[in-house]
CSV table of C-alpha atoms and ligand atoms in Angstrom, one decimal:
chain,number,residue,atom,x,y,z
A,1,MET,CA,-124.8,78.0,-99.1
A,2,GLN,CA,-122.9,81.3,-99.0
A,3,LEU,CA,-123.0,83.6,-102.0
A,4,TYR,CA,-120.1,86.0,-102.3
A,5,TYR,CA,-121.4,89.0,-104.1
A,6,ALA,CA,-121.0,92.7,-104.8
A,7,PRO,CA,-124.1,94.9,-105.3
A,8,HIS,CA,-125.1,95.6,-108.9
A,9,THR,CA,-122.7,93.1,-110.3
A,10,ILE,CA,-123.4,89.9,-112.3
A,11,SER,CA,-123.3,88.0,-109.0
A,12,ILE,CA,-126.8,89.2,-108.4
A,13,ALA,CA,-128.1,87.0,-111.2
A,14,VAL,CA,-127.2,84.1,-108.9
A,15,ALA,CA,-129.1,85.7,-106.0
A,16,ILE,CA,-132.2,86.1,-108.2
A,17,ALA,CA,-132.0,82.5,-109.3
A,18,LEU,CA,-131.6,81.3,-105.7
A,19,GLU,CA,-134.7,83.3,-104.8
A,20,GLU,CA,-136.6,81.9,-107.8
A,21,ALA,CA,-135.6,78.4,-106.6
A,22,GLU,CA,-136.5,79.2,-103.0
A,23,LEU,CA,-133.1,78.0,-101.8
A,24,GLU,CA,-131.7,79.5,-98.7
A,25,TYR,CA,-128.4,81.2,-98.8
A,26,GLU,CA,-126.2,83.6,-96.8
A,27,PRO,CA,-125.1,86.6,-98.8
A,28,VAL,CA,-121.5,87.7,-98.1
A,29,LYS,CA,-120.6,91.1,-99.5
A,30,VAL,CA,-117.3,91.7,-101.1
A,31,ASP,CA,-116.3,95.3,-100.7
A,32,PHE,CA,-115.2,96.5,-104.2
A,33,ALA,CA,-114.6,100.1,-102.8
A,34,ARG,CA,-111.8,98.6,-100.7
A,35,LYS,CA,-110.7,96.2,-103.5
A,36,GLU,CA,-111.4,93.2,-101.3
A,37,GLN,CA,-111.8,91.0,-104.4
A,38,ALA,CA,-108.0,91.4,-104.9
A,39,THR,CA,-107.0,90.4,-101.4
A,40,PRO,CA,-105.2,87.1,-100.8
A,41,ALA,CA,-108.0,86.2,-98.4
A,42,TYR,CA,-110.7,86.6,-101.1
A,43,GLN,CA,-108.5,84.9,-103.7
A,44,GLN,CA,-108.7,81.8,-101.5
A,45,ILE,CA,-112.4,81.9,-102.3
A,46,ASN,CA,-112.1,82.8,-106.0
A,47,PRO,CA,-108.5,82.9,-107.4
A,48,LYS,CA,-109.8,85.0,-110.3
A,49,GLY,CA,-110.6,87.8,-107.9
A,50,ARG,CA,-114.2,88.1,-109.2
A,51,VAL,CA,-117.7,87.7,-108.0
A,52,PRO,CA,-119.8,85.5,-107.8
A,53,ALA,CA,-118.5,82.6,-105.8
A,54,LEU,CA,-120.9,80.1,-104.2
A,55,VAL,CA,-119.8,77.9,-101.2
A,56,VAL,CA,-121.7,74.6,-101.4
A,57,ASP,CA,-121.4,71.2,-99.7
A,58,GLY,CA,-118.4,69.8,-101.5
A,59,GLY,CA,-116.5,72.9,-102.5
A,60,ILE,CA,-116.5,76.5,-103.9
A,61,LEU,CA,-118.0,77.2,-107.3
A,62,THR,CA,-117.4,80.2,-109.6
A,63,GLU,CA,-118.6,81.4,-113.0
A,64,THR,CA,-122.2,82.8,-113.1
A,65,GLY,CA,-123.4,80.3,-115.7
A,66,ALA,CA,-122.1,77.3,-113.8
A,67,LEU,CA,-123.7,78.5,-110.6
A,68,LEU,CA,-127.0,79.1,-112.4
A,69,GLU,CA,-126.9,75.5,-113.8
A,70,PHE,CA,-126.1,74.2,-110.3
A,71,ILE,CA,-129.2,76.0,-108.9
A,72,ALA,CA,-131.4,74.5,-111.6
A,73,ASP,CA,-130.0,71.0,-110.8
A,74,ARG,CA,-130.5,71.5,-107.0
A,75,ALA,CA,-134.1,72.8,-107.5
A,76,GLU,CA,-135.7,70.9,-110.3
A,77,HIS,CA,-139.1,71.8,-109.0
A,78,ALA,CA,-138.4,75.5,-110.0
A,79,GLN,CA,-138.0,74.5,-113.7
A,80,LEU,CA,-135.4,77.1,-114.3
A,81,ARG,CA,-133.9,75.0,-117.1
A,82,PRO,CA,-136.4,73.0,-119.1
A,83,SER,CA,-135.9,69.3,-119.6
A,84,ASP,CA,-136.6,69.6,-123.4
A,85,PRO,CA,-133.1,69.5,-125.0
A,86,VAL,CA,-133.9,72.3,-127.5
A,87,LEU,CA,-135.2,74.6,-124.8
A,88,ALA,CA,-132.3,73.7,-122.5
A,89,ALA,CA,-129.9,74.5,-125.2
A,90,ARG,CA,-131.7,77.8,-126.0
A,91,THR,CA,-131.4,78.7,-122.3
A,92,ARG,CA,-127.6,78.1,-122.6
A,93,GLU,CA,-127.4,79.8,-125.9
A,94,VAL,CA,-128.4,83.1,-124.4
A,95,MET,CA,-126.4,82.6,-121.2
A,96,PHE,CA,-123.2,81.8,-123.2
A,97,TYR,CA,-123.8,84.9,-125.3
A,98,LEU,CA,-124.2,87.0,-122.2
A,99,ALA,CA,-121.0,85.6,-120.6
A,100,SER,CA,-118.8,85.7,-123.7
A,101,THR,CA,-120.1,88.9,-125.4
A,102,MET,CA,-122.5,91.2,-123.6
A,103,HIS,CA,-120.8,91.2,-120.2
A,104,VAL,CA,-117.4,91.6,-121.9
A,105,ASN,CA,-118.7,94.6,-123.9
A,106,HIS,CA,-119.8,96.2,-120.7
A,107,ALA,CA,-116.5,95.5,-119.0
A,108,HIS,CA,-114.7,97.6,-121.5
A,109,LYS,CA,-116.1,100.7,-119.8
A,110,MET,CA,-114.4,100.3,-116.4
A,111,ARG,CA,-111.9,97.4,-116.9
A,112,GLY,CA,-109.8,98.5,-119.9
A,113,ALA,CA,-106.7,97.5,-118.0
A,114,ARG,CA,-107.5,93.9,-118.6
A,115,TRP,CA,-106.9,94.3,-122.3
A,116,ALA,CA,-104.4,97.3,-122.7
A,117,SER,CA,-101.8,99.2,-120.9
A,118,ASN,CA,-102.0,102.7,-122.3
A,119,PRO,CA,-104.7,104.9,-120.5
A,120,GLU,CA,-105.6,106.4,-123.9
A,121,SER,CA,-106.6,102.9,-125.0
A,122,PHE,CA,-108.9,102.6,-122.0
A,123,LYS,CA,-110.7,105.8,-123.1
A,124,ASP,CA,-111.1,104.5,-126.6
A,125,MET,CA,-112.5,101.2,-125.3
A,126,ALA,CA,-114.9,103.0,-123.0
A,127,ARG,CA,-116.1,105.2,-125.9
A,128,LYS,CA,-117.1,102.1,-127.8
A,129,VAL,CA,-119.3,100.7,-125.1
A,130,PRO,CA,-122.6,102.5,-126.1
A,131,GLU,CA,-122.2,101.1,-129.6
A,132,THR,CA,-121.4,97.5,-128.6
A,133,MET,CA,-124.0,97.3,-125.9
A,134,THR,CA,-126.6,98.7,-128.3
A,135,ALA,CA,-125.7,96.0,-130.8
A,136,SER,CA,-126.1,93.4,-128.1
A,137,CYS,CA,-129.5,94.9,-127.3
A,138,ASP,CA,-130.5,94.5,-131.0
A,139,TYR,CA,-129.6,90.8,-130.8
A,140,ILE,CA,-131.4,90.3,-127.5
A,141,SER,CA,-134.5,92.1,-128.6
A,142,ASN,CA,-134.7,90.4,-132.0
A,143,TRP,CA,-133.6,86.9,-131.1
A,144,GLY,CA,-132.8,86.5,-127.4
A,145,LEU,CA,-136.3,87.3,-126.1
A,146,ARG,CA,-138.8,84.8,-127.6
A,147,GLY,CA,-141.7,86.4,-125.6
A,148,PRO,CA,-141.9,88.4,-122.5
A,149,PHE,CA,-139.0,86.2,-121.2
A,150,VAL,CA,-136.1,84.4,-123.0
A,151,LEU,CA,-138.0,81.2,-123.6
A,152,GLY,CA,-141.4,82.9,-124.0
A,153,ASP,CA,-143.8,82.9,-121.1
A,154,THR,CA,-141.8,81.2,-118.4
A,155,VAL,CA,-138.8,82.3,-116.5
A,156,CYS,CA,-135.5,80.4,-116.9
A,157,LEU,CA,-131.9,80.8,-115.8
A,158,ALA,CA,-131.1,83.1,-118.7
A,159,ASP,CA,-133.7,85.6,-117.5
A,160,CYS,CA,-131.9,86.0,-114.2
A,161,TYR,CA,-128.6,86.6,-116.0
A,162,LEU,CA,-130.1,89.0,-118.7
A,163,PHE,CA,-132.0,91.0,-116.1
A,164,VAL,CA,-128.9,92.0,-114.2
A,165,ILE,CA,-127.0,93.0,-117.4
A,166,CYS,CA,-130.0,95.1,-118.5
A,167,THR,CA,-129.8,97.1,-115.2
A,168,TRP,CA,-126.4,98.3,-116.6
A,169,LEU,CA,-127.8,99.6,-120.0
A,170,GLU,CA,-128.5,103.2,-119.0
A,171,GLY,CA,-125.1,103.6,-117.4
A,172,ASP,CA,-123.6,102.1,-120.6
A,173,GLY,CA,-125.1,104.8,-122.7
A,174,VAL,CA,-127.8,102.7,-124.4
A,175,ASP,CA,-131.1,104.4,-125.3
A,176,VAL,CA,-133.4,101.8,-123.7
A,177,ALA,CA,-136.5,103.5,-125.1
A,178,ARG,CA,-135.3,102.1,-128.5
A,179,PHE,CA,-135.9,98.6,-127.2
A,180,PRO,CA,-139.5,98.2,-125.9
A,181,LYS,CA,-139.2,94.4,-125.6
A,182,ILE,CA,-136.3,94.9,-123.3
A,183,ALA,CA,-138.1,97.5,-121.3
A,184,ALA,CA,-141.1,95.2,-121.0
A,185,PHE,CA,-138.8,92.3,-119.9
A,186,MET,CA,-137.3,94.6,-117.2
A,187,ALA,CA,-140.7,95.5,-115.9
A,188,ALA,CA,-141.8,91.9,-115.8
A,189,MET,CA,-138.7,90.9,-113.9
A,190,GLU,CA,-139.0,93.8,-111.5
A,191,ALA,CA,-142.5,92.5,-110.6
A,192,ARG,CA,-141.2,89.1,-109.5
A,193,ASP,CA,-140.7,88.3,-105.8
A,194,SER,CA,-137.2,87.2,-106.6
A,195,VAL,CA,-136.1,90.6,-107.8
A,196,LYS,CA,-138.1,92.3,-105.0
A,197,ALA,CA,-136.2,90.1,-102.5
A,198,VAL,CA,-132.7,91.1,-103.7
A,199,ARG,CA,-133.7,94.7,-103.9
A,200,ALA,CA,-135.0,94.5,-100.3
A,201,ARG,CA,-131.5,93.1,-99.4
A,202,ASN,CA,-129.9,96.1,-101.1
A,203,MET,CA,-128.0,93.8,-103.5
A,204,LEU,CA,-129.4,95.6,-106.6
B,301,GSH,N1,-117.1,85.2,-116.1
B,301,GSH,C1,-117.2,85.6,-114.8
B,301,GSH,C2,-117.1,87.1,-114.7
B,301,GSH,C3,-117.3,87.7,-113.3
B,301,GSH,C4,-116.9,89.1,-113.2
B,301,GSH,O1,-116.2,89.7,-114.1
B,301,GSH,N2,-117.4,89.8,-112.2
B,301,GSH,C5,-117.1,91.2,-112.0
B,301,GSH,C6,-118.3,91.9,-111.5
B,301,GSH,S1,-119.6,92.1,-112.7
B,301,GSH,C7,-116.0,91.3,-110.9
B,301,GSH,O2,-116.0,90.6,-110.0
B,301,GSH,N3,-115.1,92.3,-111.1
B,301,GSH,C8,-114.1,92.5,-110.2
B,301,GSH,C9,-112.8,93.0,-110.8
B,301,GSH,O3,-112.6,93.0,-112.0
B,301,GSH,O4,-111.9,93.4,-110.0
B,301,GSH,C10,-118.6,85.2,-114.2
B,301,GSH,O5,-119.6,85.4,-115.0
B,301,GSH,O6,-118.7,84.7,-113.1
């Protein structure tokens, strides 16, 4: 498998899950500084001009949540998505929230041009990010984390996803000290071999 990624982006959630599942992959860096994601060559890989993209036998897959689910299916031994239907849905509940709300809140800091044309509007959207990301942290802290991790004591797909988004919090103006459960989650994830491996590869 080849993972198209850019450092510090949501694509690293996929790298962490691949490491958790002990699946081999070749990381392929997309150079955002040179806007490589917008080139016709990269858009052959992902027509949306985003990372991640995962090249697998049978095609190219995009969307973080879909890739994480693919990894869970490829590596059932890793138990990254429980077979119990309620716990599987709980895993997806958090992932869908991250994809549809928390990641989108974060994107308003740098990517205002997706939603407006007037540069003043970009500034207004960016000013709102500390507030919306703090509201997301309230939700994650009170409801998303059922224990040290999303499902309690064991790591699932949603933890890989949440961890990367939490690495953005300080830069988004969130006072992380207000959220001791999130700080403890971050420390627990940092201690895992999966996160150490992606840090060793300078992906995070
Ligand atoms: N819903 C997509 C969002 C992917 C996404 O927005 N990735 C960002 C990095 S965090 C990106 O590639 N941005 C490049 C750009 O906007 O030019 C997913 O989760 O895969």
